[in-house]
PDB file of C-alpha atoms in Angstrom:
ATOM      1  CA  MET A   1     -10.084  23.608 -20.279  1.00  0.00           C
ATOM      2  CA  LEU A   2     -10.366  23.244 -16.501  1.00  0.00           C
ATOM      3  CA  TRP A   3     -14.134  23.640 -16.680  1.00  0.00           C
ATOM      4  CA  LEU A   4     -14.298  21.047 -19.471  1.00  0.00           C
ATOM      5  CA  THR A   5     -12.130  18.666 -17.424  1.00  0.00           C
ATOM      6  CA  TRP A   6     -14.475  19.089 -14.472  1.00  0.00           C
ATOM      7  CA  ARG A   7     -17.532  18.448 -16.648  1.00  0.00           C
ATOM      8  CA  GLN A   8     -16.017  15.284 -18.092  1.00  0.00           C
ATOM      9  CA  TYR A   9     -14.696  13.967 -14.772  1.00  0.00           C
ATOM     10  CA  ARG A  10     -17.240  15.187 -12.257  1.00  0.00           C
ATOM     11  CA  ALA A  11     -18.618  11.651 -11.829  1.00  0.00           C
ATOM     12  CA  GLN A  12     -15.142  10.384 -10.913  1.00  0.00           C
ATOM     13  CA  PHE A  13     -14.527  13.370  -8.632  1.00  0.00           C
ATOM     14  CA  LEU A  14     -17.797  12.899  -6.772  1.00  0.00           C
ATOM     15  CA  ALA A  15     -17.546   9.099  -6.558  1.00  0.00           C
ATOM     16  CA  THR A  16     -13.980   9.236  -5.225  1.00  0.00           C
ATOM     17  CA  ALA A  17     -14.881  11.932  -2.714  1.00  0.00           C
ATOM     18  CA  ALA A  18     -17.898   9.890  -1.573  1.00  0.00           C
ATOM     19  CA  LEU A  19     -15.793   6.747  -1.132  1.00  0.00           C
ATOM     20  CA  LEU A  20     -13.148   8.639   0.842  1.00  0.00           C
ATOM     21  CA  LEU A  21     -15.871  10.200   2.979  1.00  0.00           C
ATOM     22  CA  LEU A  22     -17.442   6.797   3.623  1.00  0.00           C
ATOM     23  CA  LEU A  23     -14.075   5.322   4.533  1.00  0.00           C
ATOM     24  CA  GLY A  24     -13.375   8.264   6.831  1.00  0.00           C
ATOM     25  CA  VAL A  25     -16.701   7.785   8.610  1.00  0.00           C
ATOM     26  CA  VAL A  26     -16.012   4.054   9.101  1.00  0.00           C
ATOM     27  CA  LEU A  27     -12.513   4.669  10.439  1.00  0.00           C
ATOM     28  CA  LEU A  28     -13.664   7.501  12.691  1.00  0.00           C
ATOM     29  CA  ALA A  29     -16.614   5.526  14.058  1.00  0.00           C
ATOM     30  CA  SER A  30     -14.538   2.407  14.725  1.00  0.00           C
ATOM     31  CA  GLY A  31     -11.770   4.447  16.332  1.00  0.00           C
ATOM     32  CA  LEU A  32     -14.131   6.375  18.617  1.00  0.00           C
ATOM     33  CA  GLU A  33     -16.047   3.245  19.577  1.00  0.00           C
ATOM     34  CA  ALA A  34     -12.860   1.329  20.338  1.00  0.00           C
ATOM     35  CA  SER A  35     -11.491   4.193  22.449  1.00  0.00           C
ATOM     36  CA  THR A  36     -14.671   4.769  24.458  1.00  0.00           C
ATOM     37  CA  GLN A  37     -16.002   1.222  24.811  1.00  0.00           C
ATOM     38  CA  VAL A  38     -13.540  -1.595  24.085  1.00  0.00           C
ATOM     39  CA  LEU A  39     -10.477   0.158  25.534  1.00  0.00           C
ATOM     40  CA  GLN A  40     -12.250   1.921  28.397  1.00  0.00           C
ATOM     41  CA  GLY A  41     -11.154   0.267  31.612  1.00  0.00           C
ATOM     42  CA  ALA A  42      -8.533  -1.857  29.826  1.00  0.00           C
ATOM     43  CA  PRO A  43      -5.300  -2.585  31.740  1.00  0.00           C
ATOM     44  CA  SER A  44      -2.516  -0.052  31.431  1.00  0.00           C
ATOM     45  CA  GLY A  45      -0.476  -0.502  28.245  1.00  0.00           C
ATOM     46  CA  CYS A  46      -3.277  -2.265  26.380  1.00  0.00           C
ATOM     47  CA  PRO A  47      -3.661  -2.953  23.578  1.00  0.00           C
ATOM     48  CA  GLY A  48      -0.140  -4.317  23.639  1.00  0.00           C
ATOM     49  CA  PRO A  49       2.045  -7.419  23.342  1.00  0.00           C
ATOM     50  CA  GLY A  50       1.786  -8.347  27.008  1.00  0.00           C
ATOM     51  CA  ILE A  51      -0.014 -11.450  28.223  1.00  0.00           C
ATOM     52  CA  GLY A  52      -2.466  -9.286  30.173  1.00  0.00           C
ATOM     53  CA  CYS A  53      -3.606  -7.640  26.926  1.00  0.00           C
ATOM     54  CA  ARG A  54      -4.645 -10.810  25.121  1.00  0.00           C
ATOM     55  CA  GLU A  55      -8.332 -10.387  25.925  1.00  0.00           C
ATOM     56  CA  VAL A  56      -8.310  -6.753  24.811  1.00  0.00           C
ATOM     57  CA  ASN A  57      -6.467  -7.595  21.574  1.00  0.00           C
ATOM     58  CA  LEU A  58      -8.864 -10.477  20.908  1.00  0.00           C
ATOM     59  CA  ALA A  59     -11.893  -8.253  21.525  1.00  0.00           C
ATOM     60  CA  LEU A  60     -10.596  -5.675  19.054  1.00  0.00           C
ATOM     61  CA  SER A  61      -9.852  -8.355  16.444  1.00  0.00           C
ATOM     62  CA  GLU A  62     -13.295  -9.908  16.689  1.00  0.00           C
ATOM     63  CA  ARG A  63     -15.283  -6.669  16.848  1.00  0.00           C
ATOM     64  CA  TYR A  64     -13.557  -4.924  13.950  1.00  0.00           C
ATOM     65  CA  GLN A  65     -12.696  -7.884  11.730  1.00  0.00           C
ATOM     66  CA  LEU A  66     -14.621  -6.510   8.749  1.00  0.00           C
ATOM     67  CA  VAL A  67     -12.906  -3.122   9.116  1.00  0.00           C
ATOM     68  CA  TYR A  68      -9.499  -4.814   9.123  1.00  0.00           C
ATOM     69  CA  GLN A  69     -10.355  -6.861   6.053  1.00  0.00           C
ATOM     70  CA  GLY A  70     -11.543  -3.810   4.149  1.00  0.00           C
ATOM     71  CA  PHE A  71      -8.439  -1.918   5.222  1.00  0.00           C
ATOM     72  CA  GLY A  72      -6.242  -4.742   3.922  1.00  0.00           C
ATOM     73  CA  TYR A  73      -7.678  -4.382   0.398  1.00  0.00           C
ATOM     74  CA  LEU A  74      -7.043  -0.621   0.175  1.00  0.00           C
ATOM     75  CA  PRO A  75      -3.529  -0.799  -1.344  1.00  0.00           C
ATOM     76  CA  LEU A  76      -4.861  -2.866  -4.276  1.00  0.00           C
ATOM     77  CA  VAL A  77      -8.405  -1.575  -4.699  1.00  0.00           C
ATOM     78  CA  GLY A  78      -7.540   2.130  -4.502  1.00  0.00           C
ATOM     79  CA  PRO A  79      -4.955   2.233  -7.334  1.00  0.00           C
ATOM     80  CA  ALA A  80      -7.005  -0.195  -9.434  1.00  0.00           C
ATOM     81  CA  LEU A  81     -10.079   2.058  -9.253  1.00  0.00           C
ATOM     82  CA  ILE A  82      -8.073   5.192 -10.005  1.00  0.00           C
ATOM     83  CA  GLY A  83      -6.310   3.624 -12.976  1.00  0.00           C
ATOM     84  CA  ALA A  84      -9.441   2.017 -14.390  1.00  0.00           C
ATOM     85  CA  PHE A  85     -11.948   4.835 -13.917  1.00  0.00           C
ATOM     86  CA  TRP A  86      -9.738   7.935 -14.030  1.00  0.00           C
ATOM     87  CA  GLY A  87      -6.899   7.024 -16.379  1.00  0.00           C
ATOM     88  CA  ALA A  88      -8.346   4.499 -18.837  1.00  0.00           C
ATOM     89  CA  PRO A  89     -11.212   6.694 -20.155  1.00  0.00           C
ATOM     90  CA  LEU A  90      -9.063   9.815 -20.715  1.00  0.00           C
ATOM     91  CA  ILE A  91      -8.034   9.179 -24.338  1.00  0.00           C
ATOM     92  CA  ALA A  92     -10.084   6.089 -25.203  1.00  0.00           C
ATOM     93  CA  ARG A  93     -13.374   7.888 -24.550  1.00  0.00           C
ATOM     94  CA  GLU A  94     -12.485  10.530 -27.138  1.00  0.00           C
ATOM     95  CA  TYR A  95     -11.805   7.854 -29.779  1.00  0.00           C
ATOM     96  CA  GLU A  96     -14.912   5.836 -28.940  1.00  0.00           C
ATOM     97  CA  ARG A  97     -17.171   8.869 -29.187  1.00  0.00           C
ATOM     98  CA  GLY A  98     -15.325  10.354 -32.132  1.00  0.00           C
ATOM     99  CA  THR A  99     -14.919  13.653 -30.278  1.00  0.00           C
ATOM    100  CA  GLN A 100     -11.151  13.728 -30.802  1.00  0.00           C
ATOM    101  CA  ARG A 101     -11.762  15.188 -34.267  1.00  0.00           C
ATOM    102  CA  LEU A 102     -13.424  18.187 -32.657  1.00  0.00           C
ATOM    103  CA  ALA A 103     -11.330  18.463 -29.489  1.00  0.00           C
ATOM    104  CA  TRP A 104      -7.965  18.303 -31.266  1.00  0.00           C
ATOM    105  CA  THR A 105      -8.678  20.457 -34.309  1.00  0.00           C
ATOM    106  CA  GLN A 106      -9.977  23.621 -32.594  1.00  0.00           C
ATOM    107  CA  SER A 107      -8.081  26.603 -31.223  1.00  0.00           C
ATOM    108  CA  VAL A 108      -6.757  24.570 -28.276  1.00  0.00           C
ATOM    109  CA  PRO A 109      -3.721  22.585 -29.522  1.00  0.00           C
ATOM    110  CA  ILE A 110      -3.283  18.937 -28.558  1.00  0.00           C
ATOM    111  CA  ARG A 111      -0.264  19.739 -26.387  1.00  0.00           C
ATOM    112  CA  ARG A 112      -2.245  22.164 -24.240  1.00  0.00           C
ATOM    113  CA  TRP A 113      -5.243  19.840 -24.140  1.00  0.00           C
ATOM    114  CA  LEU A 114      -3.080  17.028 -22.786  1.00  0.00           C
ATOM    115  CA  SER A 115      -1.013  19.141 -20.389  1.00  0.00           C
ATOM    116  CA  VAL A 116      -4.046  20.729 -18.729  1.00  0.00           C
ATOM    117  CA  LYS A 117      -5.899  17.454 -18.354  1.00  0.00           C
ATOM    118  CA  LEU A 118      -2.926  15.493 -17.098  1.00  0.00           C
ATOM    119  CA  THR A 119      -1.830  18.212 -14.670  1.00  0.00           C
ATOM    120  CA  ALA A 120      -5.305  18.779 -13.219  1.00  0.00           C
ATOM    121  CA  LEU A 121      -6.130  15.104 -12.873  1.00  0.00           C
ATOM    122  CA  VAL A 122      -2.735  14.117 -11.474  1.00  0.00           C
ATOM    123  CA  ALA A 123      -3.128  16.850  -8.850  1.00  0.00           C
ATOM    124  CA  ALA A 124      -6.606  15.555  -8.000  1.00  0.00           C
ATOM    125  CA  VAL A 125      -5.553  11.918  -7.562  1.00  0.00           C
ATOM    126  CA  ALA A 126      -2.458  12.982  -5.591  1.00  0.00           C
ATOM    127  CA  LEU A 127      -4.690  14.948  -3.228  1.00  0.00           C
ATOM    128  CA  GLY A 128      -6.950  11.917  -2.835  1.00  0.00           C
ATOM    129  CA  GLY A 129      -3.948   9.778  -1.940  1.00  0.00           C
ATOM    130  CA  LEU A 130      -2.849  12.292   0.691  1.00  0.00           C
ATOM    131  CA  VAL A 131      -6.332  12.291   2.217  1.00  0.00           C
ATOM    132  CA  LEU A 132      -6.317   8.493   2.402  1.00  0.00           C
ATOM    133  CA  SER A 133      -2.884   8.499   4.013  1.00  0.00           C
ATOM    134  CA  ALA A 134      -3.935  11.095   6.599  1.00  0.00           C
ATOM    135  CA  MET A 135      -7.043   9.143   7.589  1.00  0.00           C
ATOM    136  CA  THR A 136      -5.258   5.809   7.967  1.00  0.00           C
ATOM    137  CA  SER A 137      -2.353   7.380   9.855  1.00  0.00           C
ATOM    138  CA  LEU A 138      -4.782   8.806  12.422  1.00  0.00           C
ATOM    139  CA  TRP A 139      -6.691   5.527  12.728  1.00  0.00           C
ATOM    140  CA  LEU A 140      -3.795   3.077  13.045  1.00  0.00           C
ATOM    141  CA  PRO A 141      -2.428   4.060  16.494  1.00  0.00           C
ATOM    142  CA  ILE A 142      -5.653   2.914  18.170  1.00  0.00           C
ATOM    143  CA  PHE A 143      -5.231  -0.587  16.720  1.00  0.00           C
ATOM    144  CA  GLU A 144      -1.440  -0.740  16.537  1.00  0.00           C
ATOM    145  CA  GLU A 145      -1.237  -4.065  18.385  1.00  0.00           C
ATOM    146  CA  VAL A 146      -3.972  -5.669  16.267  1.00  0.00           C
ATOM    147  CA  VAL A 147      -3.219  -4.289  12.802  1.00  0.00           C
ATOM    148  CA  PRO A 148       0.402  -4.893  11.678  1.00  0.00           C
ATOM    149  CA  THR A 149       2.633  -1.845  11.952  1.00  0.00           C
ATOM    150  CA  SER A 150       3.027   0.425   8.954  1.00  0.00           C
ATOM    151  CA  PHE A 151       6.587  -0.778   8.301  1.00  0.00           C
ATOM    152  CA  ALA A 152       6.297  -4.511   8.954  1.00  0.00           C
ATOM    153  CA  SER A 153       3.164  -5.068   6.846  1.00  0.00           C
ATOM    154  CA  PRO A 154       3.195  -4.376   3.077  1.00  0.00           C
ATOM    155  CA  GLY A 155      -0.522  -3.606   3.109  1.00  0.00           C
ATOM    156  CA  THR A 156      -0.278  -1.066   5.910  1.00  0.00           C
ATOM    157  CA  PHE A 157       2.957   0.359   4.497  1.00  0.00           C
ATOM    158  CA  ASN A 158       1.221   1.120   1.183  1.00  0.00           C
ATOM    159  CA  ALA A 159      -1.723   2.820   2.904  1.00  0.00           C
ATOM    160  CA  THR A 160       0.338   5.335   4.907  1.00  0.00           C
ATOM    161  CA  GLY A 161       2.972   7.983   4.286  1.00  0.00           C
ATOM    162  CA  VAL A 162       3.467   9.095   0.689  1.00  0.00           C
ATOM    163  CA  ALA A 163       2.771   5.600  -0.685  1.00  0.00           C
ATOM    164  CA  PRO A 164      -0.950   6.142  -1.484  1.00  0.00           C
ATOM    165  CA  THR A 165      -0.177   9.301  -3.442  1.00  0.00           C
ATOM    166  CA  ALA A 166       2.602   7.625  -5.419  1.00  0.00           C
ATOM    167  CA  TRP A 167       0.435   4.562  -6.144  1.00  0.00           C
ATOM    168  CA  TRP A 168      -2.570   6.629  -7.236  1.00  0.00           C
ATOM    169  CA  VAL A 169      -0.501   8.822  -9.571  1.00  0.00           C
ATOM    170  CA  PHE A 170       1.233   5.752 -11.001  1.00  0.00           C
ATOM    171  CA  ALA A 171      -2.087   3.958 -11.547  1.00  0.00           C
ATOM    172  CA  PHE A 172      -3.660   6.976 -13.217  1.00  0.00           C
ATOM    173  CA  LEU A 173      -0.805   7.382 -15.690  1.00  0.00           C
ATOM    174  CA  VAL A 174      -0.734   3.645 -16.412  1.00  0.00           C
ATOM    175  CA  GLY A 175      -4.411   4.006 -17.311  1.00  0.00           C
ATOM    176  CA  THR A 176      -3.802   7.017 -19.562  1.00  0.00           C
ATOM    177  CA  ALA A 177      -0.993   5.206 -21.399  1.00  0.00           C
ATOM    178  CA  ALA A 178      -3.161   2.129 -21.933  1.00  0.00           C
ATOM    179  CA  SER A 179      -5.942   4.445 -23.077  1.00  0.00           C
ATOM    180  CA  ALA A 180      -3.714   6.151 -25.633  1.00  0.00           C
ATOM    181  CA  VAL A 181      -2.269   2.899 -26.973  1.00  0.00           C
ATOM    182  CA  LEU A 182      -5.431   0.760 -27.102  1.00  0.00           C
ATOM    183  CA  ARG A 183      -8.011   3.518 -27.774  1.00  0.00           C
ATOM    184  CA  ARG A 184     -10.724   1.384 -26.146  1.00  0.00           C
ATOM    185  CA  THR A 185     -11.898   1.948 -22.599  1.00  0.00           C
ATOM    186  CA  LEU A 186     -12.639  -1.605 -21.448  1.00  0.00           C
ATOM    187  CA  PRO A 187      -9.372  -3.147 -22.748  1.00  0.00           C
ATOM    188  CA  ALA A 188      -7.481  -0.198 -21.247  1.00  0.00           C
ATOM    189  CA  MET A 189      -9.170  -0.835 -17.894  1.00  0.00           C
ATOM    190  CA  ALA A 190      -8.233  -4.524 -17.987  1.00  0.00           C
ATOM    191  CA  VAL A 191      -4.607  -3.807 -18.888  1.00  0.00           C
ATOM    192  CA  THR A 192      -4.359  -1.155 -16.159  1.00  0.00           C
ATOM    193  CA  VAL A 193      -5.654  -3.462 -13.432  1.00  0.00           C
ATOM    194  CA  ALA A 194      -3.318  -6.226 -14.632  1.00  0.00           C
ATOM    195  CA  VAL A 195      -0.266  -3.942 -14.535  1.00  0.00           C
ATOM    196  CA  ILE A 196      -1.128  -2.776 -11.014  1.00  0.00           C
ATOM    197  CA  ALA A 197      -1.766  -6.344  -9.825  1.00  0.00           C
ATOM    198  CA  VAL A 198       1.697  -7.356 -11.081  1.00  0.00           C
ATOM    199  CA  THR A 199       3.507  -4.242  -9.834  1.00  0.00           C
ATOM    200  CA  ILE A 200       2.322  -4.495  -6.219  1.00  0.00           C
ATOM    201  CA  PRO A 201       3.929  -7.890  -5.414  1.00  0.00           C
ATOM    202  CA  VAL A 202       7.057  -6.964  -7.381  1.00  0.00           C
ATOM    203  CA  LEU A 203       7.624  -3.864  -5.249  1.00  0.00           C
ATOM    204  CA  VAL A 204       6.738  -5.726  -2.054  1.00  0.00           C
ATOM    205  CA  LEU A 205       9.471  -8.275  -2.848  1.00  0.00           C
ATOM    206  CA  ALA A 206      11.901  -5.537  -3.859  1.00  0.00           C
ATOM    207  CA  GLN A 207      11.359  -3.589  -0.637  1.00  0.00           C
ATOM    208  CA  GLU A 208      13.927  -5.629   1.280  1.00  0.00           C
ATOM    209  CA  SER A 209      16.667  -4.538  -1.155  1.00  0.00           C
ATOM    210  CA  TYR A 210      16.234  -0.806  -0.548  1.00  0.00           C
ATOM    211  CA  ALA A 211      18.977  -0.967   2.094  1.00  0.00           C
ATOM    212  CA  GLU A 212      21.351  -3.433   3.736  1.00  0.00           C
ATOM    213  CA  PRO A 213      19.556  -5.203   6.598  1.00  0.00           C
ATOM    214  CA  VAL A 214      20.775  -4.942  10.168  1.00  0.00           C
ATOM    215  CA  ARG A 215      21.853  -8.123  11.988  1.00  0.00           C
ATOM    216  CA  ALA A 216      21.026  -8.598  15.658  1.00  0.00           C
ATOM    217  CA  VAL A 217      21.782 -11.581  17.890  1.00  0.00           C
ATOM    218  CA  ALA A 218      19.722 -12.350  20.980  1.00  0.00           C
ATOM    219  CA  SER A 219      19.156 -15.263  23.318  1.00  0.00           C
ATOM    220  CA  GLY A 220      15.509 -15.547  22.276  1.00  0.00           C
ATOM    221  CA  THR A 221      12.912 -14.147  19.933  1.00  0.00           C
ATOM    222  CA  ASP A 222      13.003 -10.373  19.924  1.00  0.00           C
ATOM    223  CA  GLU A 223       9.360  -9.302  20.031  1.00  0.00           C
ATOM    224  CA  LEU A 224      10.252  -5.657  19.484  1.00  0.00           C
ATOM    225  CA  LEU A 225      11.864  -6.466  16.141  1.00  0.00           C
ATOM    226  CA  ARG A 226       8.885  -8.483  14.990  1.00  0.00           C
ATOM    227  CA  GLN A 227       6.419  -5.704  15.784  1.00  0.00           C
ATOM    228  CA  LYS A 228       8.257  -2.499  14.913  1.00  0.00           C
ATOM    229  CA  ALA A 229      10.691  -3.550  12.184  1.00  0.00           C
ATOM    230  CA  LEU A 230      10.709  -5.331   8.852  1.00  0.00           C
ATOM    231  CA  LEU A 231      12.024  -8.857   9.470  1.00  0.00           C
ATOM    232  CA  VAL A 232      13.808 -10.185   6.373  1.00  0.00           C
ATOM    233  CA  GLY A 233      15.697 -13.218   7.649  1.00  0.00           C
ATOM    234  CA  GLU A 234      16.650 -15.340  10.646  1.00  0.00           C
ATOM    235  CA  SER A 235      19.114 -18.040  11.581  1.00  0.00           C
ATOM    236  CA  TRP A 236      20.732 -19.734  14.548  1.00  0.00           C
ATOM    237  CA  VAL A 237      24.306 -19.026  15.724  1.00  0.00           C
ATOM    238  CA  ASP A 238      26.279 -21.804  17.431  1.00  0.00           C
ATOM    239  CA  THR A 239      28.799 -21.439  20.257  1.00  0.00           C
ATOM    240  CA  ALA A 240      31.581 -20.747  17.727  1.00  0.00           C
ATOM    241  CA  GLY A 241      29.677 -17.781  16.278  1.00  0.00           C
ATOM    242  CA  GLN A 242      28.841 -19.550  13.024  1.00  0.00           C
ATOM    243  CA  GLU A 243      25.385 -19.422  11.480  1.00  0.00           C
ATOM    244  CA  VAL A 244      23.807 -22.853  11.171  1.00  0.00           C
ATOM    245  CA  SER A 245      20.712 -24.097   9.412  1.00  0.00           C
ATOM    246  CA  THR A 246      19.703 -26.712  12.013  1.00  0.00           C
ATOM    247  CA  PRO A 247      15.974 -26.191  12.498  1.00  0.00           C
ATOM    248  CA  ALA A 248      14.697 -25.639  16.023  1.00  0.00           C
ATOM    249  CA  GLU A 249      11.935 -28.180  15.349  1.00  0.00           C
ATOM    250  CA  THR A 250      14.577 -30.952  15.054  1.00  0.00           C
ATOM    251  CA  MET A 251      16.691 -30.066  18.059  1.00  0.00           C
ATOM    252  CA  CYS A 252      13.934 -28.682  20.279  1.00  0.00           C
ATOM    253  CA  PRO A 253      10.519 -30.181  19.674  1.00  0.00           C
ATOM    254  CA  VAL A 254       7.723 -28.571  21.656  1.00  0.00           C
ATOM    255  CA  PRO A 255       7.433 -30.412  24.990  1.00  0.00           C
ATOM    256  CA  PRO A 256       4.028 -31.709  26.095  1.00  0.00           C
ATOM    257  CA  GLY A 257       2.012 -29.197  28.087  1.00  0.00           C
ATOM    258  CA  ALA A 258       4.009 -26.168  26.894  1.00  0.00           C
ATOM    259  CA  ASP A 259       2.139 -22.902  26.314  1.00  0.00           C
ATOM    260  CA  VAL A 260       2.068 -22.548  22.519  1.00  0.00           C
ATOM    261  CA  SER A 261      -1.252 -20.721  22.274  1.00  0.00           C
ATOM    262  CA  THR A 262       0.184 -18.254  19.735  1.00  0.00           C
ATOM    263  CA  PRO A 263       2.897 -18.572  17.061  1.00  0.00           C
ATOM    264  CA  GLU A 264       4.986 -16.013  18.953  1.00  0.00           C
ATOM    265  CA  ARG A 265       4.762 -18.049  22.160  1.00  0.00           C
ATOM    266  CA  ALA A 266       5.688 -21.266  20.318  1.00  0.00           C
ATOM    267  CA  GLN A 267       8.740 -19.541  18.864  1.00  0.00           C
ATOM    268  CA  GLN A 268       9.642 -18.279  22.330  1.00  0.00           C
ATOM    269  CA  VAL A 269       9.558 -21.821  23.761  1.00  0.00           C
ATOM    270  CA  LYS A 270      11.827 -23.127  20.987  1.00  0.00           C
ATOM    271  CA  ALA A 271      14.177 -20.181  21.382  1.00  0.00           C
ATOM    272  CA  GLU A 272      14.529 -20.810  25.111  1.00  0.00           C
ATOM    273  CA  CYS A 273      15.378 -24.444  24.425  1.00  0.00           C
ATOM    274  CA  MET A 274      17.972 -23.491  21.795  1.00  0.00           C
ATOM    275  CA  ALA A 275      19.470 -20.957  24.210  1.00  0.00           C
ATOM    276  CA  GLN A 276      19.926 -23.696  26.801  1.00  0.00           C
ATOM    277  CA  ARG A 277      21.915 -25.646  24.206  1.00  0.00           C
ATOM    278  CA  GLY A 278      24.207 -22.663  23.650  1.00  0.00           C
ATOM    279  CA  TYR A 279      22.611 -21.347  20.454  1.00  0.00           C
ATOM    280  CA  GLN A 280      21.674 -17.741  19.819  1.00  0.00           C
ATOM    281  CA  TYR A 281      18.969 -16.365  17.577  1.00  0.00           C
ATOM    282  CA  ALA A 282      20.110 -14.056  14.744  1.00  0.00           C
ATOM    283  CA  VAL A 283      17.629 -11.712  13.122  1.00  0.00           C
ATOM    284  CA  PHE A 284      18.122  -9.717   9.926  1.00  0.00           C
ATOM    285  CA  TYR A 285      15.810  -6.730   9.802  1.00  0.00           C
ATOM    286  CA  HIS A 286      15.247  -3.150   8.709  1.00  0.00           C
ATOM    287  CA  PRO A 287      14.677  -0.913  11.749  1.00  0.00           C
ATOM    288  CA  ALA A 288      11.533   1.173  12.004  1.00  0.00           C
ATOM    289  CA  GLU A 289      13.624   4.337  11.565  1.00  0.00           C
ATOM    290  CA  ARG A 290      13.954   3.446   7.868  1.00  0.00           C
ATOM    291  CA  PHE A 291      10.221   3.848   7.289  1.00  0.00           C
ATOM    292  CA  TRP A 292      10.497   7.174   5.483  1.00  0.00           C
ATOM    293  CA  GLN A 293      13.632   6.109   3.613  1.00  0.00           C
ATOM    294  CA  PHE A 294      11.713   3.157   2.203  1.00  0.00           C
ATOM    295  CA  GLN A 295       8.626   5.276   1.568  1.00  0.00           C
ATOM    296  CA  PHE A 296      10.561   7.765  -0.567  1.00  0.00           C
ATOM    297  CA  ALA A 297      12.503   4.984  -2.302  1.00  0.00           C
ATOM    298  CA  GLN A 298       9.290   3.280  -3.391  1.00  0.00           C
ATOM    299  CA  ALA A 299       7.659   6.593  -4.292  1.00  0.00           C
ATOM    300  CA  GLY A 300      10.668   7.426  -6.465  1.00  0.00           C
ATOM    301  CA  ILE A 301      10.334   4.133  -8.334  1.00  0.00           C
ATOM    302  CA  LEU A 302       6.604   4.594  -8.869  1.00  0.00           C
ATOM    303  CA  LEU A 303       6.835   8.226  -9.934  1.00  0.00           C
ATOM    304  CA  GLY A 304       9.735   7.436 -12.244  1.00  0.00           C
ATOM    305  CA  ALA A 305       7.677   4.725 -13.922  1.00  0.00           C
ATOM    306  CA  ALA A 306       4.682   7.078 -13.979  1.00  0.00           C
ATOM    307  CA  SER A 307       6.694   9.674 -15.900  1.00  0.00           C
ATOM    308  CA  VAL A 308       7.496   7.037 -18.526  1.00  0.00           C
ATOM    309  CA  PHE A 309       3.798   6.211 -18.910  1.00  0.00           C
ATOM    310  CA  ALA A 310       3.009   9.927 -19.140  1.00  0.00           C
ATOM    311  CA  ALA A 311       5.544  10.271 -21.945  1.00  0.00           C
ATOM    312  CA  LEU A 312       3.981   7.303 -23.751  1.00  0.00           C
ATOM    313  CA  THR A 313       0.576   8.953 -23.432  1.00  0.00           C
ATOM    314  CA  VAL A 314       1.850  12.160 -25.028  1.00  0.00           C
ATOM    315  CA  ILE A 315       3.753  10.380 -27.797  1.00  0.00           C
ATOM    316  CA  PHE A 316       0.917   8.088 -28.882  1.00  0.00           C
ATOM    317  CA  THR A 317      -1.746  10.788 -28.623  1.00  0.00           C
ATOM    318  CA  ARG A 318       0.174  13.369 -30.636  1.00  0.00           C
ATOM    319  CA  ARG A 319       1.232  10.820 -33.245  1.00  0.00           C
ATOM    320  CA  ARG A 320      -2.319   9.620 -33.847  1.00  0.00           C
ATOM    321  CA  SER A 321      -3.785  13.120 -33.788  1.00  0.00           C
ATOM    322  CA  ARG A 322      -1.696  13.903 -36.873  1.00  0.00           C
ATOM    323  CA  SER A 323      -2.790  10.787 -38.788  1.00  0.00           C
TER     324      SER A 323
END
């Protein structure tokens, strides 16, 4: 059975390995080039949030813009490809070719046929997700002030830690369930991609509810929170300690000639003005220490849903094999 699985899926194995290898080469080349050329001779602490690092940050952004854009699509493209090309053909291909009559009526029972294929292929896609996570986790520190941090950005969050593995396993089993229900490869592919496209924003929106956010009050914008934590809300606190909804734009318009070259700097100017009027800036956020808590929470949701799709695959396949 393992040899048969390899024969049927060797194209997917080789294509996925080639894509991961290509991605690894791109990340390695960009990381080495940035370390030896762009960052060589850069001021101490750069890249970083300081004013003296603006030129270095800008040089990194301009030179590796295409790499950043490709990296941003990974959380969507990776699961979509796995679900469409690994999961969707598993059952549907047997029906389309008529080989299910031979495969499911020989000495190998349908239960063993399914268990071996699902186990071997789930292990393969999980390994691929781990490889992707390892590569991106090694690449990110070089560009940590240019690419959003792994906790503050949904895209980066889903490309590091255990998230890629959970997403790839989920996508594969969504594809197998669609394959078993629809029994046609192309419709199963379309349904799989649609489910993944809907699930990603749903989980991104649900991420803030994994834990109660922390509230911090400061006299101005806290840059550390914006870069290293997941910001979920903000408000202004008056002199009586009450949160108010008065916008800073109304009370403190940007004065002429002020340095507002970046959104962060514009917010800083408004915050300084509000502080002079006695207001404080309240931030609701999830600290960076919750990264792994959120990773495992999301992985649990995805793997729980994946087990349901796996059960649907088994139920529909066994039911139709008897008819």
